[in-house]
């Protein structure tokens, strides 16, 4: 009995002692300008779970278990971060009212040059990561998005397919290429600004995520600031003008919140010649709070985007007409007409149910998305190529002639090109009106179209066991039905188009009509059905000195092609359903953080995962047949990063080292080639391709005074091919027997010697030095000096195979194809290093309850001319032709480059009330 009383006494003493070690930090969070409560702020001290203040009066109470020195961080959407050093002794701490300053540069998210507009490029392999980074407060990622982004810099060299975008917890990455289509919600900045970004391998509450990170965009009206916002913008980048209006109801009346938004963006042409812009966007969301724990949310988004595309050009063309030149447009009846317009209309409808209690939250959602994504182009049949940059129309063609240079013809070609550098629409109409064609089209305008219907179901749960342990889980199912076809949009004055392949004289649609007219489908028509099942679980642990997590996921992916046209070149494999291709993949990741104190800590993260290839790299030639890459494998990714963080009252920053290896990558390319094994239009399949990404990141911010802030950012990376991939070329076997490369329809070219060559992933080194001044009277100005280097053009892999050495006429190696001569011809093309100076500034006022802001920016102040990327052309696929083409120093099939924008501006005016 006495022993029992003694044990009880000591237990009570322990509990009482524990209770005495709880110290409360309390205060209020309000807007400096309006003195109003800031809803949905997040208050955090390292080592404790973040909390949110009361939405009515802004009061918060944060509990700590031991005294000491800490850094209190307060973040809120559209406000500057507030970091305060606090000291806890042996009593509670009352901080009173803490005021946050508005982030008067919130319009910087509209200022991202390459956020949604990178698809203006001809090369769809370019995928930017800037869009994911707009919500981050990390200075390195901020610079990567807003300053380096204009040079197509990619964080750690990753493409956007390595990041996961969620809209209310539902995945938005496209199954075709793995990338998010930002245009699906473009122009709706006000209602998509509420984002939660998890960088890299860090634990996300919503998803296993990608190695680049996870962004969840919330469209719940209850999280939006109440009132009306009107804004107007002017720019000379992709669009010239923008109008946007948004209204949110604010705190619920009878449990109801709603928000609506609309915008209009337009340009006759952007910075690049002939790139029209025409976009409308509409948003509506309705949220009903059933009770204190349950609410439902309906979201609808309709964004229509039409724009003129531009092209990469050779150095020869650049020297003739400059970096704004675009060969895709010409005038018709006095108006600009672009032959390669892109149109995207893919509405989204979404329903979510939210459950929230003290320890458990659950978000379950369903979505349906449908619509079209089309790319216009010109087709020409037994007629001259209408592209003014076609190699036979340029001076280099006559200089590089195998029978000797003809400088007179070269000068004539130069003068002719300069006199008429643009597409001549009248010539196309005149050609189609020729009596000899009897109404048959020599030229047509058509659209390659993806018409998708996608259904998603997702659920995300978060359970907090206690102050130290947390469990996150999610699951989602995606079903995609993608109809793919070419549709005639304009016969250009002709009466019909004969749907025959001009090279082999075979029918594309054997069972359908031979002659096609406007709005008829032609050339190809097939369907892709894709299904994805995804399950994710994560366990997190948090203590004052350390924290960690362990996560895992499983994904099942199925693809199947169904041909709608029976193609005469592939009679047995073009029509009907092909085999179902299945992948089962898993991933595991973990992270550990050790806190020396509230101001210094280190974090180590690592992941190993397998990943199904996107379906554009599964089917070799889906437009014509069901053929799948032989023995196709899942991609494997191994990655780790080590981070050091510093949070002092005046100095904050991060230093990171990272290592990532991609293995078993499959890639498919399409081009016409004069290879050592023959000439044809081929599908090049690369398998067993490995890539290596490693490097360091540095981001520092120093508060020099209450008004002046300095920043320093550096990225030093090394992105390499880490293996010699296997190369196979595929082609059709129709046509004359002597023209067929191989009756089997494919040739194994062996390995391509590309190991240790640099990847074309944007600048591999980037540095920025910035300074900001914020005046107490609410005006602000900043400048950033940037230096970028080690950018490389994409390589042709077929020229790195043994077939490159073969003379196609004899089948034997070229006598002068020595290692020295080959290495000289195939040396990697490094792009020039360059400097960029960017400036931004703004001012805000509060007038009679109305918040008014003006924001402006000038990018590339000194109008530097620079190349953002490029690629080698694969046309000259044998040593003899490539050597002949390069003798003059001005090859006809030189690499093609994209050029960055020169000096550009962006101005935004907004009023909120």
XYZ file of N, CA and C in Angstrom, residues 29-30 38-45 50-53 60 62 71-84 98-103 135-138 194-197 225 647 652 701:
144
model
N -2.691 39.163 -34.746
C -2.094 39.406 -36.063
C -3.050 40.291 -36.855
N -2.536 41.468 -37.294
C -3.389 42.394 -38.033
C -2.630 43.046 -39.179
N -6.011 39.606 -39.967
C -5.554 38.837 -41.123
C -6.018 37.397 -40.942
N -6.897 36.976 -41.813
C -7.397 35.609 -41.753
C -6.364 34.646 -42.341
N -6.292 33.463 -41.786
C -5.486 32.356 -42.316
C -3.988 32.647 -42.313
N -3.528 33.454 -41.366
C -2.090 33.565 -41.143
C -1.598 32.276 -40.495
N -0.290 32.024 -40.602
C 0.293 30.834 -39.981
C 1.425 31.270 -39.070
N 1.323 30.888 -37.788
C 2.321 31.258 -36.787
C 3.109 30.012 -36.422
N 4.442 30.144 -36.406
C 5.263 28.952 -36.216
C 6.546 29.295 -35.471
N 6.922 28.418 -34.564
C 8.223 28.435 -33.915
C 8.860 27.084 -34.180
N 2.752 24.368 -36.392
C 2.218 25.692 -36.730
C 0.753 25.812 -36.344
N 0.330 27.026 -35.987
C -1.070 27.266 -35.627
C -1.590 28.435 -36.457
N -2.897 28.627 -36.427
C -3.526 29.755 -37.111
C -4.305 30.581 -36.089
N -4.356 31.907 -36.280
C -5.070 32.755 -35.319
C -6.576 32.653 -35.502
N -3.911 34.637 -31.216
C -3.288 33.311 -31.263
C -2.622 33.012 -29.925
N 0.307 30.129 -28.696
C 1.220 29.066 -29.094
C 1.943 28.568 -27.850
N 12.915 32.000 -32.754
C 12.497 32.899 -33.829
C 11.040 32.584 -34.139
N 10.165 33.559 -33.940
C 8.745 33.414 -34.261
C 8.530 33.869 -35.708
N 7.924 32.996 -36.525
C 7.659 33.316 -37.930
C 6.165 33.405 -38.163
N 5.739 34.461 -38.845
C 4.326 34.627 -39.195
C 4.245 34.828 -40.704
N 3.497 33.961 -41.367
C 3.321 34.066 -42.814
C 1.836 34.134 -43.124
N 1.504 34.841 -44.198
C 0.128 34.941 -44.670
C 0.164 35.275 -46.152
N -0.831 34.779 -46.856
C -0.916 35.038 -48.282
C -0.990 36.540 -48.542
N -0.150 37.022 -49.476
C -0.100 38.419 -49.904
C 0.523 39.347 -48.862
N 1.221 38.767 -47.848
C 1.908 39.582 -46.842
C 3.369 39.168 -46.768
N 4.201 40.101 -46.343
C 5.607 39.800 -46.126
C 5.767 38.939 -44.874
N 6.741 38.056 -44.896
C 7.025 37.235 -43.721
C 7.494 38.127 -42.572
N 7.004 37.816 -41.385
C 7.437 38.534 -40.182
C 8.211 37.540 -39.313
N 9.480 37.853 -39.041
C 10.292 37.012 -38.161
C 10.706 37.845 -36.957
N 10.411 37.299 -35.748
C 10.682 38.038 -34.518
C 11.488 37.167 -33.559
N 0.667 42.251 -33.482
C 1.752 42.144 -34.460
C 1.183 42.530 -35.826
N 1.779 43.537 -36.440
C 1.285 44.020 -37.718
C 2.125 43.434 -38.860
N 1.445 42.999 -39.903
C 2.117 42.513 -41.105
C 1.953 43.535 -42.227
N 3.017 43.702 -43.010
C 2.979 44.597 -44.164
C 2.507 43.831 -45.396
N 1.672 44.480 -46.196
C 1.241 43.884 -47.458
C 2.455 43.650 -48.358
N 2.431 42.530 -49.050
C 3.447 42.280 -50.067
C 2.969 42.975 -51.333
N 4.539 30.478 -55.290
C 4.021 30.617 -53.932
C 5.111 30.556 -52.867
N 6.349 30.276 -53.264
C 7.388 30.043 -52.272
C 7.931 31.349 -51.708
N 8.343 31.312 -50.445
C 9.007 32.443 -49.807
C 10.526 32.251 -49.791
N 11.000 31.102 -50.244
C 12.432 30.801 -50.280
C 13.106 31.714 -51.302
N -3.839 31.125 -53.740
C -3.770 30.438 -52.453
C -3.124 29.072 -52.661
N -1.806 29.043 -52.589
C -1.048 27.836 -52.896
C -0.174 27.435 -51.720
N 0.001 26.134 -51.599
C 0.925 25.592 -50.597
C 1.962 24.763 -51.333
N 3.207 25.220 -51.270
C 4.289 24.589 -52.014
C 5.220 23.855 -51.065
N -9.837 36.566 -49.331
C -10.145 37.825 -48.685
C -11.450 38.391 -49.230
N 18.250 31.014 -39.651
C 17.168 31.972 -39.422
C 17.567 32.901 -38.287
N 18.694 35.352 -43.166
C 18.039 34.064 -43.378
C 18.592 33.450 -44.658
N 19.378 36.097 -47.578
C 18.755 37.414 -47.491
C 19.274 38.109 -46.235
